[in-house]
Amino acid sequence: MSKSPAIREFARRERPLSPHLTVYRPPITMTMSIIHRITGGALYFGTLLVALWLMAAASSQSTFDAVNWAFGSWLGRLVLFFYTWALMHHMLGGVRHLIWDTGAGLEKDTASRIAWATLAGSIVLTLLIWIAGYIAGYMARGA
């Protein structure tokens, strides 16, 4: 190949371009698969929080009160809220893969609908769990 600048410029323009994040839009099934892996990793850290709470409950009253105070703060509740969402999303993602393991729902449109249902279901379940928790806490204080 010639080293002429005109030939090099022509060769560079004729090559196919790779999809880039600014051009390529990932399908919902790929996005949910990535989020499924991320939530799986996040569950490790969230489970450490549950273990911390259990260890505090098994130790002194002051330690338990300190952990409860931390989890009851706005930041603690936010972390617990996202832990609940990660748990629900990962669970529903597992159900999605279980359905796929049976050979059902592998068509492109069906797989996309199931992926959207996983996202919507995890949000709805998280909100229902937290609403039920607040109602139970309210009723326990009122009794």
Coordinates of C-alpha atoms in Angstrom, one line a residue:
M1 CA 0.0 0.0 0.0
S2 CA 1.2 3.5 -0.8
K3 CA 2.3 5.8 1.9
S4 CA 0.6 8.7 0.1
P5 CA -1.5 10.9 2.5
A6 CA -4.4 10.8 0.0
I7 CA -4.5 7.0 -0.2
R8 CA -4.2 6.7 3.6
E9 CA -7.1 9.2 4.1
F10 CA -9.2 7.2 1.6
A11 CA -8.4 3.9 3.3
R12 CA -9.3 5.4 6.7
R13 CA -12.7 6.7 5.5
E14 CA -13.6 3.4 3.9
R15 CA -13.1 1.2 6.9
P16 CA -16.3 0.3 8.9
L17 CA -16.8 2.1 12.1
S18 CA -17.2 0.2 15.4
P19 CA -20.4 0.9 17.3
H20 CA -19.6 3.4 20.0
L21 CA -21.7 4.2 23.1
T22 CA -22.8 7.4 21.5
V23 CA -24.1 5.5 18.5
Y24 CA -25.1 2.1 19.9
R25 CA -28.1 1.7 22.1
P26 CA -27.8 -1.4 24.3
P27 CA -31.0 -3.6 24.3
I28 CA -32.9 -3.8 27.5
T29 CA -32.0 -7.5 27.9
M30 CA -28.3 -6.6 27.9
T31 CA -28.9 -3.7 30.3
M32 CA -30.9 -5.9 32.7
S33 CA -28.2 -8.6 32.6
I34 CA -25.5 -6.0 33.5
I35 CA -27.7 -4.7 36.3
H36 CA -28.3 -8.3 37.5
R37 CA -24.6 -8.8 37.9
I38 CA -24.2 -5.4 39.7
T39 CA -27.0 -6.2 42.1
G40 CA -25.5 -9.5 42.8
G41 CA -22.2 -7.8 43.8
A42 CA -24.2 -5.2 45.8
L43 CA -25.9 -8.0 47.7
Y44 CA -22.6 -9.1 49.2
F45 CA -22.2 -5.7 50.8
G46 CA -25.8 -5.5 51.9
T47 CA -25.6 -8.9 53.5
L48 CA -22.7 -7.7 55.5
L49 CA -25.0 -5.0 56.8
V50 CA -27.5 -7.6 57.8
A51 CA -24.8 -9.6 59.5
L52 CA -23.6 -6.4 61.3
W53 CA -27.2 -5.9 62.6
L54 CA -27.5 -9.5 63.8
M55 CA -24.1 -9.3 65.6
A56 CA -25.2 -6.0 67.2
A57 CA -28.4 -7.7 68.3
A58 CA -26.4 -10.5 69.8
S59 CA -24.1 -8.2 71.7
S60 CA -24.8 -5.3 74.1
Q61 CA -27.9 -3.0 74.1
S62 CA -25.7 0.0 73.4
T63 CA -24.1 -1.6 70.3
F64 CA -27.6 -2.5 69.0
D65 CA -28.9 1.0 69.6
A66 CA -25.9 2.5 67.8
V67 CA -26.5 0.2 64.7
N68 CA -30.2 0.9 64.8
W69 CA -29.5 4.6 64.9
A70 CA -27.2 4.4 61.9
F71 CA -29.7 2.3 59.9
G72 CA -32.5 4.7 61.0
S73 CA -30.7 7.8 59.7
W74 CA -31.7 9.1 56.3
L75 CA -28.4 7.7 54.8
G76 CA -29.0 4.3 56.4
R77 CA -32.5 4.1 55.2
L78 CA -31.4 5.1 51.7
V79 CA -28.8 2.3 51.7
L80 CA -31.4 -0.2 53.1
F81 CA -33.9 1.0 50.4
F82 CA -31.4 0.3 47.6
Y83 CA -30.4 -3.0 49.3
T84 CA -34.1 -4.0 49.2
W85 CA -34.3 -3.0 45.5
A86 CA -31.1 -4.9 44.7
L87 CA -32.5 -7.9 46.4
M88 CA -35.8 -7.8 44.6
H89 CA -34.2 -7.0 41.2
H90 CA -31.7 -9.8 41.6
M91 CA -34.5 -12.2 42.6
L92 CA -36.7 -11.3 39.6
G93 CA -33.6 -11.5 37.3
G94 CA -33.1 -15.0 38.6
V95 CA -36.7 -15.9 37.9
R96 CA -36.2 -14.4 34.4
H97 CA -33.2 -16.7 33.8
L98 CA -35.1 -19.6 35.2
I99 CA -37.9 -19.0 32.7
W100 CA -35.3 -18.8 29.9
D101 CA -33.8 -22.1 31.1
T102 CA -37.0 -23.8 30.3
G103 CA -36.8 -22.6 26.7
A104 CA -39.7 -20.2 27.1
G105 CA -39.6 -16.4 26.4
L106 CA -36.5 -16.5 24.2
E107 CA -38.1 -14.6 21.4
K108 CA -36.7 -11.1 21.0
D109 CA -40.0 -9.3 21.9
T110 CA -40.9 -11.6 24.7
A111 CA -37.4 -11.4 26.2
S112 CA -37.6 -7.6 26.1
R113 CA -41.0 -7.6 27.8
I114 CA -39.7 -9.9 30.5
A115 CA -36.7 -7.6 31.0
W116 CA -39.0 -4.6 31.4
A117 CA -41.2 -6.6 33.7
T118 CA -38.2 -7.4 35.9
L119 CA -37.4 -3.7 36.3
A120 CA -41.0 -2.7 36.9
G121 CA -41.6 -5.6 39.3
S122 CA -38.5 -4.9 41.3
I123 CA -39.5 -1.2 41.8
V124 CA -43.1 -2.2 42.7
L125 CA -42.0 -4.9 45.2
T126 CA -39.5 -2.6 46.8
L127 CA -42.1 0.1 47.3
L128 CA -44.7 -2.4 48.6
I129 CA -42.1 -3.8 51.1
W130 CA -41.2 -0.4 52.4
I131 CA -44.9 0.8 52.6
A132 CA -45.8 -2.4 54.5
G133 CA -42.8 -1.8 56.8
Y134 CA -43.9 1.8 57.6
I135 CA -47.5 0.7 58.1
A136 CA -46.4 -2.1 60.5
G137 CA -44.2 0.4 62.4
Y138 CA -47.0 2.9 62.6
M139 CA -49.4 0.3 63.9
A140 CA -46.9 -1.0 66.4
R141 CA -46.3 2.5 67.8
G142 CA -50.1 3.1 68.0
A143 CA -50.8 -0.1 69.9

